[in-house]
Amino acid sequence: MRACRGELSKLASLPSVWVSCLVGVAVPAVVAFISASTGDTKAGADAGFQELAFGVVGAVVLGVVAASSEYSTEGEASGGGRQITTSLTVVPSRTRFLLAKVAAVITTATVLAVAAAAITLTFVQVLLGDHVQASDVSRVPGVVVYWVLTALLAFGITLLTRNGIVPLAVLILNTSVVTVTFLLTKITTLAVYFPDMAGLRMFIIEMDLPVHLSPVAGGAVMAAWVVVLLAAGVAVFRRRDA
Amino acid sequence: MRRWIGAETAKLWSLPASHLTALGTVVASAVLAIAFGAAGGTGVLDVGLAPVAYGQAGFVVLGVVAVTSEYSGGQIRTTLAAMPRRITQHLAKLVSLALFAVPAAVVTVVAGVVVAGVVVGDEGVLPQFAEALRAVSGAAAYLTLTALLSAAIATVIRRTVPVVAGLLVHYFVIGPLLRDRAGFAAYLPDTAGHSMWLHNGTGALTGSAVVIAWVVLAVAVSTTTFRRRDA
């Protein structure tokens, strides 16, 4: 529990985390506000939720920075300092250290997702009231689970690479308007089982994909990816020199 | 000046990150051309240039890494001991980056177009040579300018992860979302740059001028900060 508090305090001390939270809340809220105030209704039942699918970049940066900040500290006088040695001196059990870290990432991502969903959907509700039905609130847990799983996915990949650039490039690029995984579904239907394509089913209704998955099945596929990547990250982290 | 450019070029070529980024971008461009072809495109240029929208990520990373590699281990002190005139040093770095980025950009764009020609095959719409030349050089110029813009911004911020994250979020999330929704987006570097490589896009001259203006502004700011600030 104290280890977890320590990890939360480390996250809170990173400017990148605060900026990523700001981006995660502001991007979907502002974009939803712009499209709703122009009376754009082509998103239909997914109004607001589509924007939340892009806002997940905030969770991506959060997950990447949570891992990469342990390995390289950039700054005038840090000379490439590595916080990980200090962290493991304080919490020598590597499994406990990672559990605390994962708990901190989950907590932060949950708060971030709830805040982003609340603000974005409020804008949509106020500006396009007749388009948001009561059932839409039932999709909010899907948004939160998607953001948390994405943050953990980014964290797991960064644990393997120990460098933030590659996971950032791959994951942000894949949050774009036409994602790479969506293009890959044109080559092979297997691509619908990529974590983001599967996970989006939890809250996006209209998806032009060759295979239909229920929200629960989509969430399960995404969770399986996260479990495998985190397990690989934990296994490597426990065996490798810090 | 020539020796300074040579020194900066040697440093850039010695970074594994620069080669890996360039190589990864070319491979990704070819794979995406296959995907766009399978997605039902028929124009060889349309399909071949579509991966540029994703390939710009590689050039953002290239530009940032060229600059921030000076700061991750304190190499900047050695650099400035050897090359004390800061403005010249900074401009030499940007020139050497451009010399690296231009061939990388040409290979990236040509790889996409060639793969598209193979994938789309016989039913594809083949472009005129002049049209293809214009589109390919426009796309390569856009990618090079993107690398320079990223390098200038990285000089001001000096931290790899925040700059890469910020630029990629702009180029891949905020930019495309604003493009369809807000009029001022036409004056942002990503949307303006579209007209440089979407060969049926209009206003290529205006678009190029906007992108170049952004690069000049960013380089002016980065040169001033680099000149005045402690290293």
Coordinates of N, CA and C in Angstrom, one line a residue, chain A residues 65-177:
Chain A
V65 N 4.9 7.0 -20.1 CA 5.7 7.8 -19.2 C 5.9 7.1 -17.8
A66 N 4.9 6.4 -17.4 CA 5.0 5.7 -16.1 C 6.2 4.7 -16.1
A67 N 6.4 4.1 -17.3 CA 7.6 3.2 -17.4 C 8.8 3.9 -17.8
S68 N 8.8 4.7 -18.8 CA 10.0 5.3 -19.4 C 10.7 6.3 -18.4
S69 N 9.9 6.9 -17.6 CA 10.5 7.9 -16.7 C 11.5 7.2 -15.7
E70 N 11.3 5.9 -15.5 CA 12.2 5.2 -14.6 C 13.6 5.1 -15.2
Y71 N 13.6 5.1 -16.5 CA 14.9 4.7 -17.2 C 15.7 5.8 -17.7
S72 N 15.1 6.9 -18.1 CA 15.9 8.0 -18.5 C 15.4 9.3 -18.0
T73 N 16.2 10.0 -17.3 CA 15.8 11.3 -16.8 C 16.6 12.3 -17.6
E74 N 15.8 13.1 -18.4 CA 16.5 14.1 -19.2 C 16.5 15.4 -18.5
G75 N 17.6 16.1 -18.5 CA 17.7 17.4 -17.9 C 19.1 17.9 -17.9
E76 N 19.2 19.2 -17.6 CA 20.5 19.9 -17.7 C 21.6 19.1 -16.9
A77 N 21.3 18.7 -15.6 CA 22.3 18.2 -14.8 C 22.2 16.7 -14.5
S78 N 21.2 16.1 -15.1 CA 20.9 14.7 -14.7 C 21.9 13.7 -15.3
G79 N 22.4 14.1 -16.5 CA 23.4 13.2 -17.1 C 22.9 11.8 -17.4
G80 N 21.6 11.7 -17.8 CA 21.0 10.4 -18.1 C 20.8 9.6 -16.8
G81 N 20.4 10.3 -15.7 CA 20.1 9.6 -14.5 C 19.0 8.5 -14.6
R82 N 19.2 7.4 -13.8 CA 18.2 6.4 -13.9 C 17.5 6.2 -12.6
Q83 N 16.3 6.6 -12.5 CA 15.6 6.5 -11.2 C 15.3 5.1 -10.8
I84 N 15.3 4.1 -11.7 CA 15.0 2.7 -11.4 C 15.8 2.2 -10.3
T85 N 17.1 2.5 -10.3 CA 18.0 2.0 -9.2 C 17.5 2.4 -7.8
T86 N 17.1 3.7 -7.7 CA 16.6 4.2 -6.5 C 15.3 3.5 -6.1
S87 N 14.4 3.3 -7.1 CA 13.1 2.7 -6.9 C 13.3 1.3 -6.3
L88 N 14.2 0.6 -6.9 CA 14.4 -0.8 -6.5 C 15.1 -0.9 -5.2
T89 N 15.9 0.1 -4.8 CA 16.5 0.1 -3.5 C 15.4 0.3 -2.4
V90 N 14.4 1.1 -2.7 CA 13.3 1.3 -1.8 C 12.4 0.2 -1.7
V91 N 12.0 -0.4 -2.9 CA 11.1 -1.5 -3.0 C 11.8 -2.6 -3.7
P92 N 12.5 -3.5 -2.9 CA 13.4 -4.4 -3.5 C 12.7 -5.6 -4.3
S93 N 11.5 -5.9 -3.8 CA 10.7 -7.0 -4.5 C 10.2 -6.4 -5.8
R94 N 10.7 -7.0 -6.9 CA 10.3 -6.5 -8.2 C 8.9 -6.7 -8.5
T95 N 8.3 -7.8 -8.1 CA 6.9 -8.0 -8.4 C 6.1 -7.0 -7.6
R96 N 6.4 -6.8 -6.4 CA 5.7 -5.8 -5.6 C 5.8 -4.4 -6.2
F97 N 7.0 -4.1 -6.7 CA 7.2 -2.8 -7.3 C 6.3 -2.6 -8.5
L98 N 6.2 -3.7 -9.3 CA 5.4 -3.6 -10.5 C 3.9 -3.5 -10.2
L99 N 3.5 -4.3 -9.2 CA 2.1 -4.3 -8.8 C 1.7 -2.9 -8.4
A100 N 2.6 -2.3 -7.6 CA 2.3 -0.9 -7.1 C 2.2 0.0 -8.3
K101 N 3.1 -0.1 -9.3 CA 3.1 0.7 -10.4 C 1.8 0.5 -11.2
V102 N 1.4 -0.7 -11.5 CA 0.2 -1.0 -12.2 C -1.0 -0.4 -11.5
A103 N -1.0 -0.6 -10.2 CA -2.1 0.0 -9.4 C -2.2 1.5 -9.6
A104 N -1.0 2.1 -9.6 CA -1.0 3.6 -9.7 C -1.5 4.0 -11.1
V105 N -1.1 3.3 -12.1 CA -1.5 3.6 -13.5 C -3.0 3.4 -13.6
I106 N -3.5 2.3 -13.1 CA -5.0 2.0 -13.2 C -5.7 3.1 -12.5
T107 N -5.3 3.5 -11.3 CA -6.0 4.6 -10.6 C -6.0 5.9 -11.4
T108 N -4.9 6.3 -11.9 CA -4.8 7.6 -12.6 C -5.6 7.5 -13.9
A109 N -5.5 6.4 -14.6 CA -6.2 6.3 -15.9 C -7.7 6.3 -15.6
T110 N -8.2 5.6 -14.6 CA -9.6 5.6 -14.3 C -10.1 7.0 -14.0
V111 N -9.4 7.8 -13.2 CA -9.9 9.1 -12.9 C -9.9 9.9 -14.1
L112 N -8.8 9.8 -14.9 CA -8.7 10.6 -16.2 C -9.9 10.2 -17.1
A113 N -10.2 8.9 -17.3 CA -11.3 8.5 -18.2 C -12.6 9.0 -17.7
V114 N -12.9 8.9 -16.4 CA -14.2 9.3 -15.9 C -14.3 10.8 -16.1
A115 N -13.3 11.6 -15.9 CA -13.4 13.1 -16.1 C -13.6 13.4 -17.5
A116 N -12.8 12.7 -18.4 CA -12.9 13.0 -19.8 C -14.3 12.7 -20.3
A117 N -14.8 11.5 -19.9 CA -16.2 11.1 -20.4 C -17.2 12.0 -19.9
A118 N -17.1 12.4 -18.6 CA -18.2 13.2 -18.0 C -18.2 14.5 -18.8
I119 N -17.1 15.2 -19.0 CA -17.1 16.5 -19.6 C -17.6 16.4 -21.1
T120 N -17.0 15.4 -21.8 CA -17.3 15.3 -23.3 C -18.8 15.0 -23.4
L121 N -19.3 14.1 -22.7 CA -20.7 13.7 -22.9 C -21.7 14.8 -22.4
T122 N -21.2 15.6 -21.4 CA -22.1 16.7 -21.0 C -22.2 17.7 -22.1
F123 N -21.1 18.0 -22.8 CA -21.1 18.9 -24.0 C -22.1 18.4 -25.0
V124 N -22.0 17.1 -25.3 CA -22.8 16.5 -26.4 C -24.3 16.6 -25.9
Q125 N -24.5 16.2 -24.7 CA -25.9 16.2 -24.1 C -26.5 17.6 -24.2
V126 N -25.7 18.6 -23.9 CA -26.3 20.0 -23.8 C -26.5 20.5 -25.2
L127 N -25.5 20.2 -26.2 CA -25.6 20.8 -27.5 C -26.5 20.0 -28.5
L128 N -26.5 18.6 -28.3 CA -27.2 17.8 -29.2 C -28.2 16.9 -28.4
G129 N -28.9 17.5 -27.5 CA -29.7 16.8 -26.5 C -30.5 15.6 -27.0
D130 N -31.2 15.8 -28.2 CA -32.1 14.8 -28.7 C -31.3 13.6 -29.2
H131 N -30.0 13.7 -29.4 CA -29.2 12.6 -30.0 C -28.7 11.6 -28.9
V132 N -28.6 12.0 -27.7 CA -28.0 11.1 -26.7 C -29.2 10.5 -25.9
Q133 N -29.2 9.2 -26.0 CA -30.3 8.5 -25.3 C -29.8 8.0 -23.9
A134 N -30.7 7.6 -23.1 CA -30.3 7.2 -21.7 C -29.4 6.0 -21.8
S135 N -29.5 5.1 -22.8 CA -28.7 3.9 -22.9 C -27.2 4.3 -23.0
D136 N -26.9 5.6 -23.4 CA -25.6 6.0 -23.7 C -24.7 5.9 -22.4
V137 N -25.4 6.2 -21.3 CA -24.6 6.2 -20.0 C -24.1 4.8 -19.8
S138 N -24.8 3.8 -20.2 CA -24.3 2.5 -20.0 C -23.0 2.1 -20.8
R139 N -22.7 3.0 -21.8 CA -21.4 2.8 -22.5 C -20.2 3.4 -21.8
V140 N -20.5 4.3 -20.8 CA -19.3 4.9 -20.2 C -18.4 4.0 -19.5
P141 N -18.9 2.9 -18.8 CA -17.9 1.9 -18.3 C -17.0 1.4 -19.4
G142 N -17.5 1.2 -20.6 CA -16.7 0.7 -21.7 C -15.6 1.7 -22.0
V143 N -15.9 3.0 -22.0 CA -14.9 4.0 -22.2 C -13.8 3.9 -21.1
V144 N -14.2 3.8 -19.9 CA -13.2 3.7 -18.8 C -12.3 2.5 -18.9
V145 N -13.0 1.3 -19.2 CA -12.2 0.1 -19.3 C -11.2 0.2 -20.5
Y146 N -11.7 0.8 -21.6 CA -10.8 1.0 -22.8 C -9.6 1.8 -22.5
W147 N -9.8 2.9 -21.8 CA -8.7 3.8 -21.4 C -7.7 3.2 -20.5
V148 N -8.3 2.5 -19.5 CA -7.4 1.8 -18.5 C -6.6 0.7 -19.2
L149 N -7.2 -0.1 -20.0 CA -6.5 -1.2 -20.7 C -5.4 -0.6 -21.7
T150 N -5.8 0.6 -22.4 CA -4.8 1.2 -23.3 C -3.6 1.7 -22.5
A151 N -3.8 2.3 -21.3 CA -2.7 2.8 -20.5 C -1.8 1.6 -20.1
L152 N -2.5 0.5 -19.7 CA -1.7 -0.7 -19.3 C -0.9 -1.3 -20.5
L153 N -1.6 -1.3 -21.6 CA -0.9 -1.8 -22.8 C 0.4 -1.0 -23.1
A154 N 0.2 0.4 -23.1 CA 1.4 1.3 -23.3 C 2.4 1.0 -22.2
F155 N 2.0 0.8 -21.0 CA 2.9 0.5 -19.9 C 3.7 -0.8 -20.1
G156 N 3.0 -1.8 -20.5 CA 3.6 -3.1 -20.8 C 4.6 -3.1 -21.9
I157 N 4.2 -2.4 -23.0 CA 5.2 -2.3 -24.1 C 6.4 -1.5 -23.7
T158 N 6.2 -0.4 -23.0 CA 7.4 0.4 -22.6 C 8.3 -0.4 -21.6
L159 N 7.7 -1.2 -20.8 CA 8.5 -2.1 -19.9 C 9.4 -3.0 -20.6
L160 N 9.0 -3.4 -21.8 CA 9.8 -4.3 -22.7 C 10.9 -3.4 -23.4
T161 N 10.5 -2.2 -23.9 CA 11.5 -1.5 -24.7 C 12.3 -0.6 -23.8
R162 N 11.9 -0.2 -22.6 CA 12.6 0.7 -21.7 C 12.9 2.0 -22.3
N163 N 12.2 2.4 -23.4 CA 12.4 3.6 -24.1 C 11.1 4.1 -24.6
G164 N 10.7 5.3 -24.4 CA 9.4 5.8 -24.7 C 9.1 6.0 -26.1
I165 N 10.1 6.2 -27.0 CA 9.9 6.7 -28.3 C 9.1 5.7 -29.2
V166 N 9.5 4.4 -29.2 CA 8.8 3.5 -30.1 C 7.4 3.2 -29.7
P167 N 7.1 3.0 -28.4 CA 5.7 2.8 -28.0 C 4.8 4.0 -28.3
L168 N 5.4 5.2 -28.1 CA 4.7 6.5 -28.3 C 4.3 6.6 -29.8
A169 N 5.4 6.3 -30.7 CA 5.1 6.5 -32.1 C 4.1 5.5 -32.6
V170 N 4.2 4.2 -32.2 CA 3.3 3.2 -32.6 C 1.9 3.5 -32.1
L171 N 1.7 3.8 -30.8 CA 0.4 3.9 -30.3 C -0.3 5.2 -30.7
I172 N 0.4 6.3 -30.7 CA -0.2 7.5 -31.1 C -0.6 7.5 -32.6
L173 N 0.3 7.0 -33.4 CA 0.0 6.8 -34.8 C -1.3 6.0 -35.0
N174 N -1.4 5.0 -34.1 CA -2.6 4.1 -34.3 C -3.8 4.7 -33.6
T175 N -3.8 5.9 -33.1 CA -5.0 6.5 -32.6 C -5.5 7.5 -33.6
S176 N -4.9 7.6 -34.8 CA -5.3 8.6 -35.8 C -6.7 8.3 -36.3
V177 N -7.1 9.2 -37.2 CA -8.5 9.1 -37.6 C -8.7 7.8 -38.4

